[in-house]
PDB file of C-alpha atoms in Angstrom:
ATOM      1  CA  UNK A   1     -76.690 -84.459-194.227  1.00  0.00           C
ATOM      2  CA  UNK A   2     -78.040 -81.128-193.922  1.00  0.00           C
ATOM      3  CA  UNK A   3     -78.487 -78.668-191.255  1.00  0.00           C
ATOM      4  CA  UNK A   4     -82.633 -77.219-190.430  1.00  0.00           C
ATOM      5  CA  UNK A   5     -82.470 -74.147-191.716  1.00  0.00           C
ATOM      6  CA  UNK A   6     -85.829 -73.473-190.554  1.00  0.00           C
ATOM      7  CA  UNK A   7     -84.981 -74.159-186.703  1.00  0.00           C
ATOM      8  CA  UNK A   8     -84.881 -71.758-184.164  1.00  0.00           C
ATOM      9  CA  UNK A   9     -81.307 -73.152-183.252  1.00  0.00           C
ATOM     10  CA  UNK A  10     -78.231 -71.208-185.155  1.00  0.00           C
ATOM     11  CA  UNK A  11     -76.536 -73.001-187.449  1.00  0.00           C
ATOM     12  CA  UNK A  12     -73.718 -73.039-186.316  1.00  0.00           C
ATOM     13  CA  UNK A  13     -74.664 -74.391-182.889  1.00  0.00           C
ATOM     14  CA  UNK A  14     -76.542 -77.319-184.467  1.00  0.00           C
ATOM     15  CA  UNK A  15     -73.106 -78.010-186.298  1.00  0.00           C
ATOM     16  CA  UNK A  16     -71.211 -77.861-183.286  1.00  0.00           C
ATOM     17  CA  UNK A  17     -73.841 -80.594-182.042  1.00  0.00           C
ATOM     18  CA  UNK A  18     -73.234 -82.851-185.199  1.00  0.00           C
ATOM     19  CA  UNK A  19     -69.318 -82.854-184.554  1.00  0.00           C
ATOM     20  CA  UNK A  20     -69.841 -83.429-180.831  1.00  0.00           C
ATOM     21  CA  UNK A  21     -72.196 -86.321-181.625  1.00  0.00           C
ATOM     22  CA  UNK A  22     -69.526 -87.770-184.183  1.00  0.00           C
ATOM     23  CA  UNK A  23     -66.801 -87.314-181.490  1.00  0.00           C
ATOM     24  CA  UNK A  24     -69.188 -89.175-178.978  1.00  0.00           C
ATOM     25  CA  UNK A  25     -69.259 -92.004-181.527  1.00  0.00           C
ATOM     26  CA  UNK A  26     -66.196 -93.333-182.802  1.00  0.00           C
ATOM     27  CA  UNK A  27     -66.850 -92.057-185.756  1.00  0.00           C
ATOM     28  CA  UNK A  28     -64.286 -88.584-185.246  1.00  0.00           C
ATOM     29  CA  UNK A  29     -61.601 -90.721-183.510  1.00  0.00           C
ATOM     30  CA  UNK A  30     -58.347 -88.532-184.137  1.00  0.00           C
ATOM     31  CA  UNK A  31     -58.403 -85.838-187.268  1.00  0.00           C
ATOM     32  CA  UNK A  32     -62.219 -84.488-188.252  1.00  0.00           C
ATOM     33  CA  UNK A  33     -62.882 -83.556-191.943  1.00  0.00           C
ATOM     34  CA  UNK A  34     -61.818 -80.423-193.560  1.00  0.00           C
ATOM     35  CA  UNK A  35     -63.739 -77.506-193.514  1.00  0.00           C
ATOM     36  CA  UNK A  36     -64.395 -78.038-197.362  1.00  0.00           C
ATOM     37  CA  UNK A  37     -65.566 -81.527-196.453  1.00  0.00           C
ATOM     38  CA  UNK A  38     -67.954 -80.018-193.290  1.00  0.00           C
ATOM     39  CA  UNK A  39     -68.891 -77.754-195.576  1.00  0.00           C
ATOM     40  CA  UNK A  40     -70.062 -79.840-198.465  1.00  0.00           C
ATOM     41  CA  UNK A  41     -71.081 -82.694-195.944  1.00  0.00           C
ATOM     42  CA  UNK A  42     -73.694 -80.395-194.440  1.00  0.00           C
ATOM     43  CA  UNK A  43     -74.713 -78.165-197.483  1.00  0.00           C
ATOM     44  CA  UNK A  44     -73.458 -74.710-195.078  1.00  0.00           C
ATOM     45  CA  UNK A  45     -71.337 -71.789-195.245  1.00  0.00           C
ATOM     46  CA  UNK A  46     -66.877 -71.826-194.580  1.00  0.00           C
ATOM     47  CA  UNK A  47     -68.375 -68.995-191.869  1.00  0.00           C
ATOM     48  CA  UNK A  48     -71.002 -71.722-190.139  1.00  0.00           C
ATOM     49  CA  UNK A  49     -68.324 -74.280-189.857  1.00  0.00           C
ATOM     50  CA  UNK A  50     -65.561 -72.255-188.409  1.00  0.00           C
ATOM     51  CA  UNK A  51     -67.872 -70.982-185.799  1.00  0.00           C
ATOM     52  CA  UNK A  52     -68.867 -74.482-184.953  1.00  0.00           C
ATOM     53  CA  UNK A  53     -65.074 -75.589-184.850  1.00  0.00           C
ATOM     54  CA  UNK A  54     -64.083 -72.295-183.045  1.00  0.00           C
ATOM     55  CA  UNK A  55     -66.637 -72.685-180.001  1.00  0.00           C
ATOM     56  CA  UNK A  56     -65.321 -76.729-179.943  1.00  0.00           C
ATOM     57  CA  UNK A  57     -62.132 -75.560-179.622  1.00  0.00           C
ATOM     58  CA  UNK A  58     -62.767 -73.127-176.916  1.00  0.00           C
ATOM     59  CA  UNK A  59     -64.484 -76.039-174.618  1.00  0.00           C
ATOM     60  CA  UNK A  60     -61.603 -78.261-175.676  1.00  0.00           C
ATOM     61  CA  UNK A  61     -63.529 -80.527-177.447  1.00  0.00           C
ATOM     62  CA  UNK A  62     -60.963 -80.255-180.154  1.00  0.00           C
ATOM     63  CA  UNK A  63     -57.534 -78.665-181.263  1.00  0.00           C
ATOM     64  CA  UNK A  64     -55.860 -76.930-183.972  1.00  0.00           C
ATOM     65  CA  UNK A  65     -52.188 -77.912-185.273  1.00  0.00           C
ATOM     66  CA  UNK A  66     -50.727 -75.431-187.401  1.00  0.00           C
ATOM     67  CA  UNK A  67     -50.403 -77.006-191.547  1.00  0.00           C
ATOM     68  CA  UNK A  68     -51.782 -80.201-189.913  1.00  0.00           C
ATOM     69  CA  UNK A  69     -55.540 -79.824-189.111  1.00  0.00           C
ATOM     70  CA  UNK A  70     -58.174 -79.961-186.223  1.00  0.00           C
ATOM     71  CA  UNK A  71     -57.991 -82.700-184.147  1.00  0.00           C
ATOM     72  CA  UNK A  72     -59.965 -84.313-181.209  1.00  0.00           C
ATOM     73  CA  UNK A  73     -58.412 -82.762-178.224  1.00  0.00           C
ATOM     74  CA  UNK A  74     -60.406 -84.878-175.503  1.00  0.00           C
ATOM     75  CA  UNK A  75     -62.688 -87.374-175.938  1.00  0.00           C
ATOM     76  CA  UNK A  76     -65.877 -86.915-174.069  1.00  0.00           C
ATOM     77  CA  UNK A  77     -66.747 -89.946-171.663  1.00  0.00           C
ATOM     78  CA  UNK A  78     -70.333 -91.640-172.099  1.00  0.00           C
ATOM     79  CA  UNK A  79     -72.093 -93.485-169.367  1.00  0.00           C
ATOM     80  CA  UNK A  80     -75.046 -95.563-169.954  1.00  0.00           C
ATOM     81  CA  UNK A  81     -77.304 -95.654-167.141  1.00  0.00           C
ATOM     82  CA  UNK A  82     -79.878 -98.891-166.276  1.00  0.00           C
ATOM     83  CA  UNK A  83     -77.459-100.918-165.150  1.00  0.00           C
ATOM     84  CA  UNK A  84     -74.400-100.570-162.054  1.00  0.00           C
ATOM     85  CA  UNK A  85     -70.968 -99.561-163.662  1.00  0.00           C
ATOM     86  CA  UNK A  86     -67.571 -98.208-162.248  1.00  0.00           C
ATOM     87  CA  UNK A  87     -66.248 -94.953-163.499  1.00  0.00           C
ATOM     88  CA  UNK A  88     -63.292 -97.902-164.497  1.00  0.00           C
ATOM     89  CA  UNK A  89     -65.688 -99.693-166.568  1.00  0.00           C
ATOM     90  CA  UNK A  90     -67.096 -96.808-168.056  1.00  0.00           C
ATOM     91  CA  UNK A  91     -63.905 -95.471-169.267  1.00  0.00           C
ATOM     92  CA  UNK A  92     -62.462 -98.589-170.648  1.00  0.00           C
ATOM     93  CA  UNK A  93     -65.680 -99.404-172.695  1.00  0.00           C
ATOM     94  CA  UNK A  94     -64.199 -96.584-174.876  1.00  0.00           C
ATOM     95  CA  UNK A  95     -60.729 -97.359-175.280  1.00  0.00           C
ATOM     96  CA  UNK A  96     -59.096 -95.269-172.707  1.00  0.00           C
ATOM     97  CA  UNK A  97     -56.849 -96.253-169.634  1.00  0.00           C
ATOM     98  CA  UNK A  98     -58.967 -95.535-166.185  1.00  0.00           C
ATOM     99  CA  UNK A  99     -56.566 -94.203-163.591  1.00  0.00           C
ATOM    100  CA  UNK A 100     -57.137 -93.288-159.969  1.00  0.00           C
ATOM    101  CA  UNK A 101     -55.107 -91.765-157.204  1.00  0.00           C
ATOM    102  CA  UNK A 102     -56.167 -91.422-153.635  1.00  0.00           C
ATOM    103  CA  UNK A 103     -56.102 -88.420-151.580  1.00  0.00           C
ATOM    104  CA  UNK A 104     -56.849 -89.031-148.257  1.00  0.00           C
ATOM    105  CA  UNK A 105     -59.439 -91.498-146.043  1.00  0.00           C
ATOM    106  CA  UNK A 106     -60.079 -91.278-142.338  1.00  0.00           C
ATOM    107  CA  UNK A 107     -63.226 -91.963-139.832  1.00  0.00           C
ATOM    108  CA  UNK A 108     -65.603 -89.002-140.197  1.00  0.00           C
ATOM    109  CA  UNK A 109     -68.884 -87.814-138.825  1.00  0.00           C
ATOM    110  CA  UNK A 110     -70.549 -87.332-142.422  1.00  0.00           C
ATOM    111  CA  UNK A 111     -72.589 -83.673-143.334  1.00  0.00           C
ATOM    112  CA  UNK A 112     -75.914 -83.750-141.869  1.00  0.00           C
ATOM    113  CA  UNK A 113     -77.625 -84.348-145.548  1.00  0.00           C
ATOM    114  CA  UNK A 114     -75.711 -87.888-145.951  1.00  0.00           C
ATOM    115  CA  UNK A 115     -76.565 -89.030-142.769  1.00  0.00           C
ATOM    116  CA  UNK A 116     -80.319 -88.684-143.728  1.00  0.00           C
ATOM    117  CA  UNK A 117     -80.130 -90.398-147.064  1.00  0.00           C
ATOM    118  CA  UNK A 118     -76.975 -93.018-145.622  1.00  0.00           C
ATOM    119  CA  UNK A 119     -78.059 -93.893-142.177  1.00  0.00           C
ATOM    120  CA  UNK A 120     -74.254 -93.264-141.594  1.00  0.00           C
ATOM    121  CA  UNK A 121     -73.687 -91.737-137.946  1.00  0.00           C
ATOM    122  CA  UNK A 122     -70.198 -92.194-138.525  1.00  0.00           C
ATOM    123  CA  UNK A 123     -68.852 -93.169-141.731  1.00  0.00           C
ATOM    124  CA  UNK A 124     -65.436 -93.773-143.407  1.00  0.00           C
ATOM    125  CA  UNK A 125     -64.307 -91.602-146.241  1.00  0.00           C
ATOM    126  CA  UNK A 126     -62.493 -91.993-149.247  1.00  0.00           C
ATOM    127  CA  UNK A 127     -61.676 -89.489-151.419  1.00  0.00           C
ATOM    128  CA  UNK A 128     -59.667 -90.025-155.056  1.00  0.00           C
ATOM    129  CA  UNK A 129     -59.356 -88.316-158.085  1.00  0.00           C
ATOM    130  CA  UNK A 130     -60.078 -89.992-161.356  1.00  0.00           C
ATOM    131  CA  UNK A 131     -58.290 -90.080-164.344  1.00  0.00           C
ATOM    132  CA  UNK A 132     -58.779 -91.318-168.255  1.00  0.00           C
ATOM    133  CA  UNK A 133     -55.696 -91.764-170.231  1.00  0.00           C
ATOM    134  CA  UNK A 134     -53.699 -89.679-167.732  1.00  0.00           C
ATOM    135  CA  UNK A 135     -56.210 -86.421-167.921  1.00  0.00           C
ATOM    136  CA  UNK A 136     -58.280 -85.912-164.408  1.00  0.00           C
ATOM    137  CA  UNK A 137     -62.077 -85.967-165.190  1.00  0.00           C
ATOM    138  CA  UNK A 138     -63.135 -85.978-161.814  1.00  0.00           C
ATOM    139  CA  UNK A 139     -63.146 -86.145-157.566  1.00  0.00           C
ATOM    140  CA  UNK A 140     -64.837 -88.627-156.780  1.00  0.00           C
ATOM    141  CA  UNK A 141     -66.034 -88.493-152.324  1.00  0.00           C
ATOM    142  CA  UNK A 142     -66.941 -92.108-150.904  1.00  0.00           C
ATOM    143  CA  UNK A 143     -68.735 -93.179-147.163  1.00  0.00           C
ATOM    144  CA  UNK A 144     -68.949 -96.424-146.140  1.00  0.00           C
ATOM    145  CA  UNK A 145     -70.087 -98.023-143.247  1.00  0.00           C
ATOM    146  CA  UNK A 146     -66.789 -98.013-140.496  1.00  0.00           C
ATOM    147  CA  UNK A 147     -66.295-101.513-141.030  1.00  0.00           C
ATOM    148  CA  UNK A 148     -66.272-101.643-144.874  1.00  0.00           C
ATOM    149  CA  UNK A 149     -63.939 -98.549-145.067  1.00  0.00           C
ATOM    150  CA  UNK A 150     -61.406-100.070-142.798  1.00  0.00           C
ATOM    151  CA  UNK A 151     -61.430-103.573-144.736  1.00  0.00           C
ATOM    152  CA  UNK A 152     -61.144-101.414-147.956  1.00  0.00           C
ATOM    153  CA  UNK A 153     -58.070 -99.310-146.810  1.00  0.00           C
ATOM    154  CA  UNK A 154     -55.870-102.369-146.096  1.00  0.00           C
ATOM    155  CA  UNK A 155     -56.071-102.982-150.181  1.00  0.00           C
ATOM    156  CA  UNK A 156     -54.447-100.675-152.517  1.00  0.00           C
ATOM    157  CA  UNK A 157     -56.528 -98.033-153.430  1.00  0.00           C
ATOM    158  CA  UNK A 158     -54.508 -96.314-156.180  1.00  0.00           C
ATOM    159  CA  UNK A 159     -55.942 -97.460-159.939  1.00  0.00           C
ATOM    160  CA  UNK A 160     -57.750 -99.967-158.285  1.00  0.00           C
ATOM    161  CA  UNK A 161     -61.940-100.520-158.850  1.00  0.00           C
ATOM    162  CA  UNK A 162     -63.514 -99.678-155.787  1.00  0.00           C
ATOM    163  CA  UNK A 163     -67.106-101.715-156.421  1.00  0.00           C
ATOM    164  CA  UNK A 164     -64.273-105.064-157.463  1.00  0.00           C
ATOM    165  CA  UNK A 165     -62.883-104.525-153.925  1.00  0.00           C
ATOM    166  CA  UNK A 166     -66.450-104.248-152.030  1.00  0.00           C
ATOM    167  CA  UNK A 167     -67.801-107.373-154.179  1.00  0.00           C
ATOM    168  CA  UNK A 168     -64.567-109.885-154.874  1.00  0.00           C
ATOM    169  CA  UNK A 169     -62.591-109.045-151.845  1.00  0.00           C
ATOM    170  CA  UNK A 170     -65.086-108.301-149.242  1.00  0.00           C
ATOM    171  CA  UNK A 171     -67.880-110.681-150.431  1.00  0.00           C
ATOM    172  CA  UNK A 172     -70.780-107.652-150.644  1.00  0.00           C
ATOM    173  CA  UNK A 173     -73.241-107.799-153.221  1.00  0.00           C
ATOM    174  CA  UNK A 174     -74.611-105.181-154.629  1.00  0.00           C
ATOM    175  CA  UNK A 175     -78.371-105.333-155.115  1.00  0.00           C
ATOM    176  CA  UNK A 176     -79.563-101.752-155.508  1.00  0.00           C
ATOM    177  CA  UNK A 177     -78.476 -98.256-156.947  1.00  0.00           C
ATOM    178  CA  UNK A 178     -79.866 -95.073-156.681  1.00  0.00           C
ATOM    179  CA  UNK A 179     -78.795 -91.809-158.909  1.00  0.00           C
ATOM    180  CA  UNK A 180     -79.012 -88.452-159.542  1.00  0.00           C
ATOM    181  CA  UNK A 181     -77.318 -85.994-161.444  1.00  0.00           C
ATOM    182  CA  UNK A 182     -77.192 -82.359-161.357  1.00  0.00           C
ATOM    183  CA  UNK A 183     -74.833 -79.315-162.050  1.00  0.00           C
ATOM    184  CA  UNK A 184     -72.850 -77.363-160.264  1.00  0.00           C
ATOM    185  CA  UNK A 185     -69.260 -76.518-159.355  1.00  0.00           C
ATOM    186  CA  UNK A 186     -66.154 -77.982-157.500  1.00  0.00           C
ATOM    187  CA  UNK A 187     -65.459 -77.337-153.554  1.00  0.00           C
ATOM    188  CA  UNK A 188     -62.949 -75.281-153.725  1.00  0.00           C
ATOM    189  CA  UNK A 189     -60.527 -77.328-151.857  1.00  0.00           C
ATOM    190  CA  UNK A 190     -60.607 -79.866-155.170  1.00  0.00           C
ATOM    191  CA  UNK A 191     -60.266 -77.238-157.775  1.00  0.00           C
ATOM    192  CA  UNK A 192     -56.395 -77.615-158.267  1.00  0.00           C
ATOM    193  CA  UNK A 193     -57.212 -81.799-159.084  1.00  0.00           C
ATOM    194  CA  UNK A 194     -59.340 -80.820-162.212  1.00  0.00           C
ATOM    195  CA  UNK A 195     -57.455 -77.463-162.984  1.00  0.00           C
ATOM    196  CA  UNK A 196     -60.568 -75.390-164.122  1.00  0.00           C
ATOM    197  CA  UNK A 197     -61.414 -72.064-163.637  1.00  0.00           C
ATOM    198  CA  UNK A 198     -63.010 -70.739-160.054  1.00  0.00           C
ATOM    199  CA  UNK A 199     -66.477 -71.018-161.860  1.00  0.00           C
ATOM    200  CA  UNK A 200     -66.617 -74.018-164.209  1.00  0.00           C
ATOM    201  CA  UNK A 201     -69.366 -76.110-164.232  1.00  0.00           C
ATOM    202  CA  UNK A 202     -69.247 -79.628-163.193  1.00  0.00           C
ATOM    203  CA  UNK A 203     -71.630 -82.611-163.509  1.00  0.00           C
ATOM    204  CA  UNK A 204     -72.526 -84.080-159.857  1.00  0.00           C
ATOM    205  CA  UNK A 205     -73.559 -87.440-159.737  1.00  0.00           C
ATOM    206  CA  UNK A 206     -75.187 -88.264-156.200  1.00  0.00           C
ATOM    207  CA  UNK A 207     -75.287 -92.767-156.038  1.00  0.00           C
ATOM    208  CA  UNK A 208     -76.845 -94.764-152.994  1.00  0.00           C
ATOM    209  CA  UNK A 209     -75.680 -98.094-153.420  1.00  0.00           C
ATOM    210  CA  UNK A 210     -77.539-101.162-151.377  1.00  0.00           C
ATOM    211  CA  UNK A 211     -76.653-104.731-150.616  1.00  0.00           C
ATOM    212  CA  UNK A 212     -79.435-107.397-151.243  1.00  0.00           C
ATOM    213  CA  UNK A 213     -80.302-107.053-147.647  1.00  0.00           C
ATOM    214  CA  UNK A 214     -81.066-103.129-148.259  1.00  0.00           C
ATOM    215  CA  UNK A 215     -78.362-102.126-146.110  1.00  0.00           C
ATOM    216  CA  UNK A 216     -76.578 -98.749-147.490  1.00  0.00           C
ATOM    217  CA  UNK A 217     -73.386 -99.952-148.277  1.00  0.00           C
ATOM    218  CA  UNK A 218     -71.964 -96.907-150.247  1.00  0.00           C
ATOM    219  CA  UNK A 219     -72.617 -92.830-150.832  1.00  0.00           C
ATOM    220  CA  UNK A 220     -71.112 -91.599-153.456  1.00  0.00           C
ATOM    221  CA  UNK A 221     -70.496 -88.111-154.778  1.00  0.00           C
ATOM    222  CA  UNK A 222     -68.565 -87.522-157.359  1.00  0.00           C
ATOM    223  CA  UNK A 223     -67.526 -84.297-159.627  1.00  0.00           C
ATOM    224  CA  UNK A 224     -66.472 -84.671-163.258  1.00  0.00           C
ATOM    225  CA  UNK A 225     -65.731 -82.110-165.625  1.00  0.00           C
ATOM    226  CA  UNK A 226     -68.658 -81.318-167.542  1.00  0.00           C
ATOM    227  CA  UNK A 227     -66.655 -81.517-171.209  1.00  0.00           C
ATOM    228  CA  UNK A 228     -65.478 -84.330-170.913  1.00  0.00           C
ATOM    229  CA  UNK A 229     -68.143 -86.095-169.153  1.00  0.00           C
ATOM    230  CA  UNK A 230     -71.191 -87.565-170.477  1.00  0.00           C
ATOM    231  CA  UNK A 231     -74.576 -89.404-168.880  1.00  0.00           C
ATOM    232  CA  UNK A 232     -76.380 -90.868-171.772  1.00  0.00           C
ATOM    233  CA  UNK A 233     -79.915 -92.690-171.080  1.00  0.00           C
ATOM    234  CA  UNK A 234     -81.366 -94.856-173.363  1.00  0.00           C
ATOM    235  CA  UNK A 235     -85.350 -94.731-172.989  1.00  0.00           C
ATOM    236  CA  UNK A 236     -87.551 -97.093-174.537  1.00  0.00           C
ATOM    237  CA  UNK A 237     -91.180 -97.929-174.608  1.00  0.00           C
ATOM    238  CA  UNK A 238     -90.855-101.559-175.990  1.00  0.00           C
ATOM    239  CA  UNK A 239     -91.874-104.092-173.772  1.00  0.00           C
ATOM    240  CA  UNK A 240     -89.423-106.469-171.796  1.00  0.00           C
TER     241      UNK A 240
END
């Protein structure tokens, strides 16, 4: 495989792409190659690929053990959108162990924004911090409707699947999502969770979730960190 020389896009950058897109994979599950290997692999320079590596190992994408190698530090976390799945689900698709941990719920009078898009006057919150294999990716902020919230709270809510509780224990189906993701960075009082710096970027993912009835059973926002967090989409013009 060889690298566009002719692109507008350094080399190295498109390198570090090639070894992220490996990573994303399977394919770079534990060591990646050599630098020889990279090298010869993608017809460039000892200088292109130790840039690439360097600026992989700054994001800690990867890691380098002394006489050993570089190795995948963290692996980043894909989601597929089209079709409903818990941040549980996600992570265990890829061979990692979901964790959760909850940090506080009470009856709250949600931000004027969520009670547009919610309908919520009052609302119960749940707030929890996610994990995959023992690493916290994200903060993840929940309203429900009073009554939900309260029926939810009586279960435990540590490691536990909150969209499994809503639908198995609480007989709610879910009929309808709505999402949307942007950038931006943590509150401040959920910095300390994710330990990144005061500025880091994180991707938001805003999700309305409705019952068959079109009643606004959930509002979700969440904040993951944005390296090792991933929203793929898979597009297609082919007809259904």
């Amino acid at each position: 495989m060889e690298l566009d020389y002719e692109s507008f896009i350094p080399l190295h950058i498109q390198l570090k792409k090639e070894i992220e897109d490996q990573i994303s994979k399977g394919i770079y599950k534990e060591q990646i190659p050599s630098e020889r290997q990279l090298m010869e692999e993608y017809d460039t320079s000892r200088s292109t690929v130790r840039e690439a590596i360097n600026l992989l190992v700054m994001e800690g994408i990867l890691e380098k053990r002394h006489g050993k190698g570089t190795f995948v530090s963290l692996r980043p976390i894909d989601e597929w959108l089209g079709h409903l799945s818990s941040t549980t689900e996600t992570i265990q698709n890829l061979g990692m162990k979901p964790g959760a941990k909850l940090i506080d719920h009470y009856i709250t009078v949600p931000p004027a924004y969520i009670q547009e898009i919610s309908g919520f006057e009052k609302a119960y919150f749940i707030k929890r911090v996610r994990y995959a294999d023992d690493t916290a990716i994200g903060v993840e902020r929940h309203f429900y409707p009073v009554g939900i919230g309260e029926e939810l709270v009586k279960h435990e809510l540590n490691d536990a699947t909150l969209y499994d509780l809503v639908e198995n224990k609480l007989g709610i189906q879910f009929a309808d999502a709505k999402q949307i993701i942007s950038s931006g960075t943590l509150l401040e009082e959920d910095r300390n969770y994710l330990q990144v710096p005061e500025n880091a970027g994180t991707i938001i993912a805003e999700r309305i979730i409705k019952d068959v009835s079109g009643n606004v059973i959930e509002y979700e926002e969440a904040y993951y960190r944005s390296d090792l967090y991933r929203f793929t989409i898979h597009l297609s013009r082919k007809s259904r």
